[in-house]
Amino acid sequence: MSDEYKRITPPLTDDVVADLRIGDKVLITGYIYTARDSAHKRLVELIKKGEPLPFDIKGQIIYYVGPAPAKPGYVIGSAGPTTSYRMDPYTPPLLELGLKGMIGKGQRGKEVKEAMKKYKAVYFEAVGGAGALLARRIKSVEIVAYEDLGPEAIRKLYVEDFPVIVANDMYGGDLFLEGKSRYRKVG
Amino acid sequence: MREIEYDLIVETVKNLAIEANSVLDEDMYKVLEEAYEKEESPTGKEVLKQILENDKIAKTEMIPICQDTGTAVMFVEVGEEVVVKGGHLKDALYEGVRRGYVDGYLRKSMVKDPLRRVNTGDNTPPIIHFDIVPGDKLKIMFAPKGGGSENMSVAKLFAPAAGREGIKKFVVDVVDQAGGNPCPPIIVGVGIGGNFEMSAILAKKSLFRKIGERHPDPFYAELELEILEEVNKLGIGPMGLGGTVTALDVHIEYYPCHIASLPVAVNIQCHANRHKVAIL
Ligand code: SF4
């Protein structure tokens, strides 16, 4: 665990993912996509029907977020991560299509972790409840699909130095488990 | 009798909603600084650093600390001598929430019914707990409560034999199970006694207490500190990524109860510990 930030820009290659280890502090600059529950459901329905997704998911990072409305003069309202496990059932098919990174908060299920190993992907934790700070690092917002879903529509964000921490890496490492056991003083 | 204007109540609630969502109590900034100093895990420190920076940005720019601006929860104490002029009290409280969330660019997170789930569009209805008290004042305690931490809360009805140790174990287990989901460092609100619904209301109300302030009864004050110590041994740490600061405080409130019962409710509050009080 080094004290330095690693800098990455999507689309991510296998080599970039291979270099990311749990506990790494990472700054993301570039385009990332937002999606939460309803959008995930629709994406997976498309995959099942064999239809193309509304954006090329290869190498991309999805951010689980449902932002607050933007105040006048702001590109986006407060925009911190939402709880990730709700996206677990939809995640493996997206990883299979080449999704390389996910940003959210909280632990992932076993199937997701297995799929991350298999397809070489990484899960980042953004700080929950740091919506004001994270919104500042979002420089532009563009709706890509499902506008009818309101705050849950898929958006393409341009982020600069967006701070995250590697919570699960492609080697099966899980910071939630390892971090907890390292500092645990009870059985 | 003392008259309070309907419009004044609306305006007050609107401001409470906006301010509570952007500005924390002074004690929270202090306690988060202390947590940053204390935390042993470098990842935990990084998380706390970001939380502190976030909370400062929110305060200076008057934007929400967190995008989940919550369900609007209110404890309202109505003085017996208060008369609301120009409308009904409940309508004024609802309207205040509506204006706060719509005009204040806060996220609307309420759905009309729990199964069909259509958004109400203005974050109403709030959840209001009324109390009638002597006097001519109207006290409104406002707390936006996010879904992440609320979802990790648990209530249970024990047999009295469970006692102090049983309760202690239960609270620590609830926190352990919750892990990183309620955005630690958390505040643990515990309601003991009353009955089924009372225990949960006590737990919620305890969250309004200042961090570091102990229960006036030394027996419960001691239990609070014991639970806090145990919780911070769990290793969950800031955002569940491992560390020594899992909870910032534990607050217990109790109420008399039936000879056959021992209800306990644990309401978990995330680090976005937002609440604000107005007295009219
Ligand atoms: S648990 Fe609290 S800090 Fe975390 S996302 Fe929900 S409201 Fe925000």
CSV table of C-alpha atoms and ligand atoms in Angstrom, one decimal:
chain,number,residue,atom,x,y,z
A,1,MET,CA,0.0,0.0,0.0
A,2,SER,CA,1.8,3.1,-1.1
A,3,ASP,CA,1.0,6.6,-0.2
A,4,GLU,CA,1.2,7.8,-3.8
A,5,TYR,CA,-1.8,8.1,-6.0
A,6,LYS,CA,-1.9,6.1,-9.2
A,7,ARG,CA,-3.3,7.9,-12.2
A,8,ILE,CA,-5.5,6.1,-14.8
A,9,THR,CA,-7.5,7.1,-17.8
A,10,PRO,CA,-10.2,4.8,-19.3
A,11,PRO,CA,-10.6,2.8,-21.5
A,12,LEU,CA,-8.5,0.5,-19.3
A,13,THR,CA,-6.3,-2.2,-20.7
A,14,ASP,CA,-5.5,-5.5,-19.0
A,15,ASP,CA,-2.1,-4.1,-18.2
A,16,VAL,CA,-3.5,-1.1,-16.4
A,17,VAL,CA,-5.9,-3.3,-14.4
A,18,ALA,CA,-3.0,-5.7,-13.6
A,19,ASP,CA,-1.1,-2.9,-12.0
A,20,LEU,CA,-4.0,-2.1,-9.5
A,21,ARG,CA,-3.9,-3.7,-6.1
A,22,ILE,CA,-6.2,-3.4,-3.2
A,23,GLY,CA,-5.5,-0.4,-1.0
A,24,ASP,CA,-4.1,1.6,-4.0
A,25,LYS,CA,-5.2,5.2,-4.1
A,26,VAL,CA,-6.2,6.1,-7.6
A,27,LEU,CA,-7.1,9.3,-9.4
A,28,ILE,CA,-9.2,8.8,-12.5
A,29,THR,CA,-9.2,11.4,-15.4
A,30,GLY,CA,-11.3,10.9,-18.5
A,31,TYR,CA,-14.8,9.7,-19.3
A,32,ILE,CA,-16.7,7.3,-17.1
A,33,TYR,CA,-20.4,6.2,-17.3
A,34,THR,CA,-23.1,6.3,-14.6
A,35,ALA,CA,-25.6,3.6,-14.1
A,36,ARG,CA,-27.6,2.3,-11.1
A,37,ASP,CA,-30.4,-0.2,-10.5
A,38,SER,CA,-32.9,0.5,-13.3
A,39,ALA,CA,-30.2,1.2,-16.0
A,40,HIS,CA,-28.4,-2.0,-15.1
A,41,LYS,CA,-31.6,-3.9,-15.5
A,42,ARG,CA,-32.1,-2.5,-19.0
A,43,LEU,CA,-28.5,-3.1,-20.1
A,44,VAL,CA,-28.8,-6.8,-19.0
A,45,GLU,CA,-32.1,-7.2,-20.8
A,46,LEU,CA,-30.4,-5.9,-24.0
A,47,ILE,CA,-27.6,-8.4,-23.6
A,48,LYS,CA,-30.1,-11.2,-23.1
A,49,LYS,CA,-31.9,-10.2,-26.3
A,50,GLY,CA,-28.5,-10.1,-28.1
A,51,GLU,CA,-28.9,-6.4,-28.8
A,52,PRO,CA,-26.1,-3.8,-28.7
A,53,LEU,CA,-25.7,-1.6,-25.6
A,54,PRO,CA,-26.2,2.2,-25.9
A,55,PHE,CA,-22.4,2.7,-25.4
A,56,ASP,CA,-19.3,0.7,-26.1
A,57,ILE,CA,-18.6,-0.8,-22.7
A,58,LYS,CA,-15.1,-2.2,-23.6
A,59,GLY,CA,-12.5,-1.0,-21.1
A,60,GLN,CA,-14.9,1.4,-19.5
A,61,ILE,CA,-15.7,2.3,-15.9
A,62,ILE,CA,-19.2,2.4,-14.5
A,63,TYR,CA,-20.0,4.7,-11.5
A,64,TYR,CA,-22.9,3.7,-9.4
A,65,VAL,CA,-24.4,7.1,-8.6
A,66,GLY,CA,-27.8,8.9,-8.5
A,67,PRO,CA,-26.7,12.6,-8.2
A,68,ALA,CA,-28.7,15.4,-6.5
A,69,PRO,CA,-30.0,18.1,-8.9
A,70,ALA,CA,-27.4,20.7,-9.9
A,71,LYS,CA,-27.6,24.1,-8.4
A,72,PRO,CA,-27.5,26.9,-11.0
A,73,GLY,CA,-23.9,27.4,-12.1
A,74,TYR,CA,-22.9,23.8,-11.3
A,75,VAL,CA,-22.6,20.9,-13.9
A,76,ILE,CA,-23.9,18.4,-11.4
A,77,GLY,CA,-25.3,18.2,-7.8
A,78,SER,CA,-23.7,16.2,-5.0
A,79,ALA,CA,-22.6,12.9,-6.5
A,80,GLY,CA,-21.3,10.3,-4.2
A,81,PRO,CA,-21.4,6.5,-4.7
A,82,THR,CA,-24.5,4.4,-3.9
A,83,THR,CA,-24.3,0.9,-2.4
A,84,SER,CA,-22.9,-1.6,-4.9
A,85,TYR,CA,-24.4,-4.9,-3.9
A,86,ARG,CA,-27.7,-4.0,-5.5
A,87,MET,CA,-25.9,-4.1,-8.9
A,88,ASP,CA,-24.3,-7.5,-8.2
A,89,PRO,CA,-26.9,-9.7,-10.1
A,90,TYR,CA,-26.4,-7.6,-13.3
A,91,THR,CA,-22.6,-7.2,-13.1
A,92,PRO,CA,-21.1,-10.5,-14.4
A,93,PRO,CA,-22.6,-10.2,-17.9
A,94,LEU,CA,-21.2,-6.6,-18.2
A,95,LEU,CA,-17.8,-7.8,-17.2
A,96,GLU,CA,-18.0,-10.5,-19.8
A,97,LEU,CA,-18.6,-7.8,-22.4
A,98,GLY,CA,-15.4,-6.0,-21.4
A,99,LEU,CA,-16.4,-3.7,-18.5
A,100,LYS,CA,-13.1,-3.1,-16.7
A,101,GLY,CA,-14.0,-1.0,-13.7
A,102,MET,CA,-16.8,-0.2,-11.3
A,103,ILE,CA,-17.0,2.6,-8.7
A,104,GLY,CA,-19.4,2.3,-5.8
A,105,LYS,CA,-19.5,1.7,-2.1
A,106,GLY,CA,-19.6,-1.4,0.0
A,107,GLN,CA,-18.7,-5.0,-0.5
A,108,ARG,CA,-19.4,-7.1,-3.6
A,109,GLY,CA,-20.8,-10.6,-3.8
A,110,LYS,CA,-18.9,-13.8,-4.6
A,111,GLU,CA,-20.1,-14.1,-8.2
A,112,VAL,CA,-18.9,-10.6,-9.0
A,113,LYS,CA,-15.5,-11.2,-7.4
A,114,GLU,CA,-15.2,-14.4,-9.4
A,115,ALA,CA,-16.1,-12.6,-12.6
A,116,MET,CA,-13.6,-9.8,-11.9
A,117,LYS,CA,-10.9,-12.4,-11.7
A,118,LYS,CA,-12.0,-14.2,-14.8
A,119,TYR,CA,-12.4,-11.1,-17.0
A,120,LYS,CA,-9.7,-9.0,-15.3
A,121,ALA,CA,-11.6,-6.1,-13.8
A,122,VAL,CA,-11.3,-3.9,-10.7
A,123,TYR,CA,-13.8,-2.5,-8.2
A,124,PHE,CA,-13.1,0.9,-6.7
A,125,GLU,CA,-14.5,2.3,-3.5
A,126,ALA,CA,-15.4,6.0,-3.6
A,127,VAL,CA,-16.0,7.6,-0.3
A,128,GLY,CA,-19.7,7.4,0.5
A,129,GLY,CA,-21.1,10.7,1.7
A,130,ALA,CA,-18.4,12.7,0.0
A,131,GLY,CA,-20.8,13.8,-2.7
A,132,ALA,CA,-19.8,17.5,-2.6
A,133,LEU,CA,-16.1,16.7,-3.0
A,134,LEU,CA,-16.7,14.1,-5.8
A,135,ALA,CA,-19.1,16.4,-7.7
A,136,ARG,CA,-16.3,19.0,-7.9
A,137,ARG,CA,-14.1,16.5,-9.8
A,138,ILE,CA,-16.9,16.0,-12.4
A,139,LYS,CA,-16.3,18.5,-15.2
A,140,SER,CA,-19.0,17.7,-17.7
A,141,VAL,CA,-22.2,15.6,-17.9
A,142,GLU,CA,-24.0,14.2,-21.0
A,143,ILE,CA,-27.0,11.9,-21.0
A,144,VAL,CA,-26.2,8.8,-23.1
A,145,ALA,CA,-29.4,6.7,-22.6
A,146,TYR,CA,-32.6,6.2,-20.7
A,147,GLU,CA,-33.4,9.9,-20.1
A,148,ASP,CA,-36.8,8.8,-18.8
A,149,LEU,CA,-35.1,7.4,-15.7
A,150,GLY,CA,-34.3,10.9,-14.5
A,151,PRO,CA,-31.4,10.7,-12.0
A,152,GLU,CA,-31.0,7.1,-12.9
A,153,ALA,CA,-30.3,7.8,-16.6
A,154,ILE,CA,-27.0,6.7,-18.1
A,155,ARG,CA,-24.7,9.7,-18.1
A,156,LYS,CA,-21.2,10.1,-19.5
A,157,LEU,CA,-19.1,12.1,-17.1
A,158,TYR,CA,-15.8,13.8,-17.7
A,159,VAL,CA,-13.9,13.5,-14.5
A,160,GLU,CA,-10.6,15.0,-13.4
A,161,ASP,CA,-8.5,13.5,-10.6
A,162,PHE,CA,-11.5,11.6,-9.4
A,163,PRO,CA,-10.4,9.9,-6.1
A,164,VAL,CA,-11.0,6.2,-5.5
A,165,ILE,CA,-9.5,3.3,-3.6
A,166,VAL,CA,-9.0,-0.2,-5.1
A,167,ALA,CA,-11.3,-2.4,-3.0
A,168,ASN,CA,-11.2,-5.5,-5.2
A,169,ASP,CA,-8.5,-6.4,-7.7
A,170,MET,CA,-8.2,-8.9,-10.4
A,171,TYR,CA,-6.2,-11.2,-8.2
A,172,GLY,CA,-9.2,-11.9,-5.9
A,173,GLY,CA,-8.0,-9.4,-3.2
A,174,ASP,CA,-10.7,-7.9,-1.1
A,175,LEU,CA,-9.8,-4.9,1.0
A,176,PHE,CA,-13.0,-5.1,3.0
A,177,LEU,CA,-12.0,-8.5,4.3
A,178,GLU,CA,-8.3,-7.9,4.5
A,179,GLY,CA,-8.6,-4.5,6.0
A,180,LYS,CA,-11.1,-5.7,8.6
A,181,SER,CA,-9.0,-8.6,9.7
A,182,ARG,CA,-5.9,-6.5,9.9
A,183,TYR,CA,-7.4,-4.1,12.4
A,184,ARG,CA,-9.8,-6.5,14.2
A,185,LYS,CA,-9.1,-7.0,17.9
A,186,VAL,CA,-12.0,-9.4,18.7
A,187,GLY,CA,-12.9,-12.9,17.5
B,1,MET,CA,-52.3,31.6,23.7
B,2,ARG,CA,-49.5,32.4,21.4
B,3,GLU,CA,-50.0,32.7,17.6
B,4,ILE,CA,-47.4,31.4,15.2
B,5,GLU,CA,-47.7,32.2,11.5
B,6,TYR,CA,-48.1,29.3,9.1
B,7,ASP,CA,-45.7,31.0,6.7
B,8,LEU,CA,-43.0,31.3,9.4
B,9,ILE,CA,-43.2,27.6,10.0
B,10,VAL,CA,-42.9,26.8,6.3
B,11,GLU,CA,-39.9,29.1,5.9
B,12,THR,CA,-38.3,27.6,9.0
B,13,VAL,CA,-38.6,24.0,7.9
B,14,LYS,CA,-37.4,24.9,4.4
B,15,ASN,CA,-34.3,26.5,5.9
B,16,LEU,CA,-33.8,23.6,8.2
B,17,ALA,CA,-33.9,21.2,5.3
B,18,ILE,CA,-31.4,23.1,3.3
B,19,GLU,CA,-29.0,23.9,6.1
B,20,ALA,CA,-29.1,20.5,7.7
B,21,ASN,CA,-28.1,19.0,4.4
B,22,SER,CA,-25.1,21.2,3.9
B,23,VAL,CA,-23.8,22.2,7.3
B,24,LEU,CA,-22.9,19.8,10.1
B,25,ASP,CA,-22.9,20.7,13.8
B,26,GLU,CA,-19.6,22.1,15.0
B,27,ASP,CA,-19.0,19.1,17.1
B,28,MET,CA,-19.0,16.8,14.0
B,29,TYR,CA,-16.1,18.7,12.3
B,30,LYS,CA,-14.1,18.4,15.5
B,31,VAL,CA,-14.8,14.8,16.0
B,32,LEU,CA,-13.9,13.9,12.4
B,33,GLU,CA,-10.6,15.8,12.8
B,34,GLU,CA,-9.9,13.7,16.0
B,35,ALA,CA,-10.9,10.5,14.1
B,36,TYR,CA,-8.4,11.4,11.4
B,37,GLU,CA,-5.6,11.8,14.0
B,38,LYS,CA,-6.6,8.6,15.8
B,39,GLU,CA,-7.1,6.3,12.8
B,40,GLU,CA,-4.3,3.8,12.4
B,41,SER,CA,-5.0,2.6,8.9
B,42,PRO,CA,-3.6,4.7,6.0
B,43,THR,CA,-6.6,3.8,3.9
B,44,GLY,CA,-8.9,4.9,6.8
B,45,LYS,CA,-7.0,8.1,7.1
B,46,GLU,CA,-7.4,8.8,3.4
B,47,VAL,CA,-11.2,8.2,3.7
B,48,LEU,CA,-11.4,10.6,6.7
B,49,LYS,CA,-9.3,13.2,4.8
B,50,GLN,CA,-11.8,13.1,2.0
B,51,ILE,CA,-14.8,13.3,4.3
B,52,LEU,CA,-13.4,16.3,6.1
B,53,GLU,CA,-12.6,18.1,2.8
B,54,ASN,CA,-16.1,17.2,1.5
B,55,ASP,CA,-17.8,18.5,4.6
B,56,LYS,CA,-15.9,21.8,4.3
B,57,ILE,CA,-16.8,22.2,0.6
B,58,ALA,CA,-20.5,21.5,1.4
B,59,LYS,CA,-20.5,24.1,4.1
B,60,THR,CA,-18.9,26.9,2.1
B,61,GLU,CA,-20.8,26.3,-1.1
B,62,MET,CA,-24.1,25.4,0.7
B,63,ILE,CA,-24.4,22.2,-1.3
B,64,PRO,CA,-25.5,18.8,0.1
B,65,ILE,CA,-22.8,16.9,2.0
B,66,CYS,CA,-24.2,13.7,0.4
B,67,GLN,CA,-26.4,13.2,-2.6
B,68,ASP,CA,-28.8,11.1,-0.5
B,69,THR,CA,-30.5,14.0,1.1
B,70,GLY,CA,-32.7,11.5,2.9
B,71,THR,CA,-36.2,11.1,4.2
B,72,ALA,CA,-37.2,14.2,6.2
B,73,VAL,CA,-37.5,13.1,9.8
B,74,MET,CA,-38.9,15.5,12.3
B,75,PHE,CA,-39.4,15.5,16.1
B,76,VAL,CA,-41.9,18.3,16.8
B,77,GLU,CA,-42.7,19.5,20.2
B,78,VAL,CA,-45.8,21.7,20.3
B,79,GLY,CA,-46.3,23.9,23.3
B,80,GLU,CA,-49.9,23.7,24.6
B,81,GLU,CA,-50.4,27.4,24.3
B,82,VAL,CA,-49.4,27.5,20.6
B,83,VAL,CA,-52.0,28.3,17.9
B,84,VAL,CA,-51.0,28.2,14.3
B,85,LYS,CA,-52.4,31.2,12.3
B,86,GLY,CA,-53.2,31.0,8.6
B,87,GLY,CA,-53.2,27.2,8.2
B,88,HIS,CA,-52.6,23.8,9.8
B,89,LEU,CA,-49.3,22.9,11.5
B,90,LYS,CA,-49.0,19.6,9.6
B,91,ASP,CA,-49.6,21.3,6.3
B,92,ALA,CA,-46.9,23.9,7.2
B,93,LEU,CA,-44.4,21.2,8.0
B,94,TYR,CA,-45.1,19.3,4.7
B,95,GLU,CA,-44.9,22.5,2.7
B,96,GLY,CA,-41.6,23.4,4.3
B,97,VAL,CA,-40.1,20.1,3.3
B,98,ARG,CA,-41.5,20.5,-0.2
B,99,ARG,CA,-39.9,24.0,-0.6
B,100,GLY,CA,-36.7,22.9,1.0
B,101,TYR,CA,-36.2,20.0,-1.3
B,102,VAL,CA,-37.4,21.6,-4.5
B,103,ASP,CA,-36.0,25.1,-4.1
B,104,GLY,CA,-32.9,23.9,-2.4
B,105,TYR,CA,-31.9,21.5,-5.1
B,106,LEU,CA,-32.0,18.5,-2.8
B,107,ARG,CA,-32.6,15.0,-4.1
B,108,LYS,CA,-36.1,13.7,-3.9
B,109,SER,CA,-36.0,10.2,-2.5
B,110,MET,CA,-39.5,9.3,-1.4
B,111,VAL,CA,-41.8,6.9,-3.3
B,112,LYS,CA,-45.5,7.0,-3.1
B,113,ASP,CA,-45.9,3.4,-1.9
B,114,PRO,CA,-43.3,0.9,-1.0
B,115,LEU,CA,-44.2,-1.7,-3.7
B,116,ARG,CA,-45.1,0.3,-6.7
B,117,ARG,CA,-42.4,2.8,-6.0
B,118,VAL,CA,-43.3,6.0,-7.9
B,119,ASN,CA,-41.4,9.0,-6.7
B,120,THR,CA,-43.5,11.7,-5.0
B,121,GLY,CA,-41.4,14.4,-6.7
B,122,ASP,CA,-40.9,16.7,-3.7
B,123,ASN,CA,-39.6,14.4,-1.0
B,124,THR,CA,-42.9,14.5,0.9
B,125,PRO,CA,-44.2,13.1,3.0
B,126,PRO,CA,-41.9,13.6,5.9
B,127,ILE,CA,-42.0,11.3,8.9
B,128,ILE,CA,-43.1,13.4,11.9
B,129,HIS,CA,-43.1,12.5,15.6
B,130,PHE,CA,-45.3,14.9,17.5
B,131,ASP,CA,-45.2,15.6,21.2
B,132,ILE,CA,-47.4,18.0,23.2
B,133,VAL,CA,-45.4,19.9,25.9
B,134,PRO,CA,-46.2,22.7,28.3
B,135,GLY,CA,-45.4,26.3,27.2
B,136,ASP,CA,-45.8,28.5,24.2
B,137,LYS,CA,-43.0,27.4,21.9
B,138,LEU,CA,-42.8,25.2,18.8
B,139,LYS,CA,-39.6,23.1,18.6
B,140,ILE,CA,-38.7,21.5,15.3
B,141,MET,CA,-35.9,19.0,15.3
B,142,PHE,CA,-35.1,18.1,11.7
B,143,ALA,CA,-32.9,15.2,10.4
B,144,PRO,CA,-32.5,14.1,6.8
B,145,LYS,CA,-31.9,10.4,7.1
B,146,GLY,CA,-30.2,8.6,4.2
B,147,GLY,CA,-31.1,5.1,3.0
B,148,GLY,CA,-27.7,3.5,3.3
B,149,SER,CA,-27.5,3.7,7.1
B,150,GLU,CA,-31.2,3.4,7.8
B,151,ASN,CA,-31.2,0.0,6.0
B,152,MET,CA,-28.7,-1.4,8.4
B,153,SER,CA,-30.8,-0.6,11.4
B,154,VAL,CA,-32.4,-3.5,13.4
B,155,ALA,CA,-35.0,-3.8,16.2
B,156,LYS,CA,-35.5,-6.9,18.3
B,157,LEU,CA,-37.6,-7.9,21.2
B,158,PHE,CA,-35.6,-9.8,23.9
B,159,ALA,CA,-36.7,-11.6,27.0
B,160,PRO,CA,-35.7,-9.6,30.1
B,161,ALA,CA,-33.1,-12.3,30.9
B,162,ALA,CA,-30.9,-11.1,28.0
B,163,GLY,CA,-29.9,-8.2,30.3
B,164,ARG,CA,-27.1,-5.8,29.9
B,165,GLU,CA,-24.7,-8.3,28.3
B,166,GLY,CA,-27.3,-9.6,25.8
B,167,ILE,CA,-28.0,-6.1,24.6
B,168,LYS,CA,-24.3,-5.2,24.3
B,169,LYS,CA,-23.7,-8.3,22.2
B,170,PHE,CA,-26.7,-7.5,20.0
B,171,VAL,CA,-25.7,-3.9,19.3
B,172,VAL,CA,-22.1,-4.9,18.5
B,173,ASP,CA,-23.3,-7.7,16.1
B,174,VAL,CA,-25.6,-5.3,14.3
B,175,VAL,CA,-22.7,-3.0,13.6
B,176,ASP,CA,-20.5,-5.9,12.6
B,177,GLN,CA,-23.1,-7.1,10.1
B,178,ALA,CA,-23.5,-3.6,8.7
B,179,GLY,CA,-19.8,-3.4,7.8
B,180,GLY,CA,-19.1,-0.7,5.4
B,181,ASN,CA,-22.6,-0.2,4.1
B,182,PRO,CA,-23.8,2.5,6.4
B,183,CYS,CA,-20.8,4.7,5.5
B,184,PRO,CA,-18.7,4.5,8.7
B,185,PRO,CA,-17.5,6.1,10.9
B,186,ILE,CA,-21.0,5.8,12.2
B,187,ILE,CA,-23.0,7.0,15.2
B,188,VAL,CA,-24.9,4.2,16.9
B,189,GLY,CA,-28.3,5.1,18.3
B,190,VAL,CA,-29.8,2.6,20.7
B,191,GLY,CA,-33.3,2.6,22.1
B,192,ILE,CA,-34.0,0.3,25.0
B,193,GLY,CA,-37.4,-0.4,26.5
B,194,GLY,CA,-40.8,1.1,25.8
B,195,ASN,CA,-42.4,-1.3,23.4
B,196,PHE,CA,-41.9,-2.4,19.8
B,197,GLU,CA,-42.3,1.0,18.1
B,198,MET,CA,-41.1,3.1,21.1
B,199,SER,CA,-37.7,1.5,21.0
B,200,ALA,CA,-37.1,2.5,17.4
B,201,ILE,CA,-38.3,6.1,18.1
B,202,LEU,CA,-35.9,6.3,21.1
B,203,ALA,CA,-33.0,5.1,19.0
B,204,LYS,CA,-33.8,7.7,16.3
B,205,LYS,CA,-34.1,10.5,18.8
B,206,SER,CA,-30.9,9.6,20.5
B,207,LEU,CA,-29.1,10.6,17.3
B,208,PHE,CA,-29.8,14.2,17.9
B,209,ARG,CA,-27.5,14.2,21.0
B,210,LYS,CA,-24.1,15.9,20.6
B,211,ILE,CA,-21.2,13.6,20.0
B,212,GLY,CA,-19.3,12.9,23.2
B,213,GLU,CA,-22.3,13.8,25.4
B,214,ARG,CA,-23.1,11.0,27.8
B,215,HIS,CA,-26.4,9.7,29.1
B,216,PRO,CA,-27.2,11.5,32.3
B,217,ASP,CA,-27.6,8.2,34.1
B,218,PRO,CA,-24.1,6.8,34.9
B,219,PHE,CA,-25.3,3.2,34.4
B,220,TYR,CA,-26.3,3.9,30.8
B,221,ALA,CA,-23.4,6.3,30.2
B,222,GLU,CA,-21.0,3.5,31.1
B,223,LEU,CA,-22.8,1.1,28.8
B,224,GLU,CA,-22.5,3.6,26.0
B,225,LEU,CA,-18.7,3.7,26.4
B,226,GLU,CA,-18.4,0.0,26.7
B,227,ILE,CA,-20.3,-0.6,23.5
B,228,LEU,CA,-18.2,2.1,21.7
B,229,GLU,CA,-15.0,0.4,22.7
B,230,GLU,CA,-16.2,-3.0,21.5
B,231,VAL,CA,-17.5,-1.6,18.2
B,232,ASN,CA,-14.1,0.1,17.5
B,233,LYS,CA,-12.4,-3.3,18.0
B,234,LEU,CA,-14.3,-4.7,15.0
B,235,GLY,CA,-11.8,-3.4,12.5
B,236,ILE,CA,-14.4,-2.2,10.1
B,237,GLY,CA,-13.0,1.3,9.9
B,238,PRO,CA,-13.9,4.2,7.7
B,239,MET,CA,-16.1,3.1,4.8
B,240,GLY,CA,-15.5,-0.5,5.9
B,241,LEU,CA,-12.0,-0.6,4.3
B,242,GLY,CA,-10.4,-1.6,7.6
B,243,GLY,CA,-9.4,0.6,10.6
B,244,THR,CA,-9.7,1.5,14.2
B,245,VAL,CA,-12.4,4.2,13.9
B,246,THR,CA,-15.7,2.5,13.1
B,247,ALA,CA,-18.0,4.5,15.3
B,248,LEU,CA,-17.7,8.1,16.6
B,249,ASP,CA,-20.2,7.6,19.5
B,250,VAL,CA,-22.9,5.4,20.9
B,251,HIS,CA,-26.1,7.0,22.3
B,252,ILE,CA,-28.6,5.2,24.4
B,253,GLU,CA,-32.1,6.3,25.3
B,254,TYR,CA,-34.3,4.2,27.5
B,255,TYR,CA,-38.0,4.1,28.6
B,256,PRO,CA,-39.9,2.0,31.1
B,257,CYS,CA,-41.3,-1.2,29.7
B,258,HIS,CA,-43.5,-4.2,30.5
B,259,ILE,CA,-42.4,-6.8,33.0
B,260,ALA,CA,-42.2,-9.4,30.2
B,261,SER,CA,-40.3,-7.4,27.6
B,262,LEU,CA,-37.0,-6.0,26.7
B,263,PRO,CA,-37.2,-4.2,23.3
B,264,VAL,CA,-34.0,-3.0,21.8
B,265,ALA,CA,-33.6,-1.0,18.6
B,266,VAL,CA,-30.4,0.0,16.9
B,267,ASN,CA,-30.6,2.9,14.5
B,268,ILE,CA,-27.4,3.5,12.6
B,269,GLN,CA,-26.3,7.0,11.5
B,270,CYS,CA,-23.7,7.5,8.9
B,271,HIS,CA,-20.9,10.1,9.2
B,272,ALA,CA,-23.2,12.5,7.3
B,273,ASN,CA,-24.7,13.1,10.7
B,274,ARG,CA,-27.1,15.8,9.7
B,275,HIS,CA,-29.6,17.4,12.0
B,276,LYS,CA,-30.8,20.9,12.9
B,277,VAL,CA,-33.1,22.3,15.5
B,278,ALA,CA,-35.3,25.5,15.4
B,279,ILE,CA,-37.4,26.9,18.2
B,280,LEU,CA,-40.1,29.3,17.4
C,1,SF4,S1,-25.2,6.3,4.3
C,1,SF4,FE1,-25.2,8.5,4.7
C,1,SF4,S2,-23.2,9.2,3.8
C,1,SF4,FE2,-23.7,7.1,3.0
C,1,SF4,S3,-24.7,7.5,1.1
C,1,SF4,FE3,-26.3,7.2,2.6
C,1,SF4,S4,-26.7,9.3,3.4
C,1,SF4,FE4,-24.8,9.4,2.3
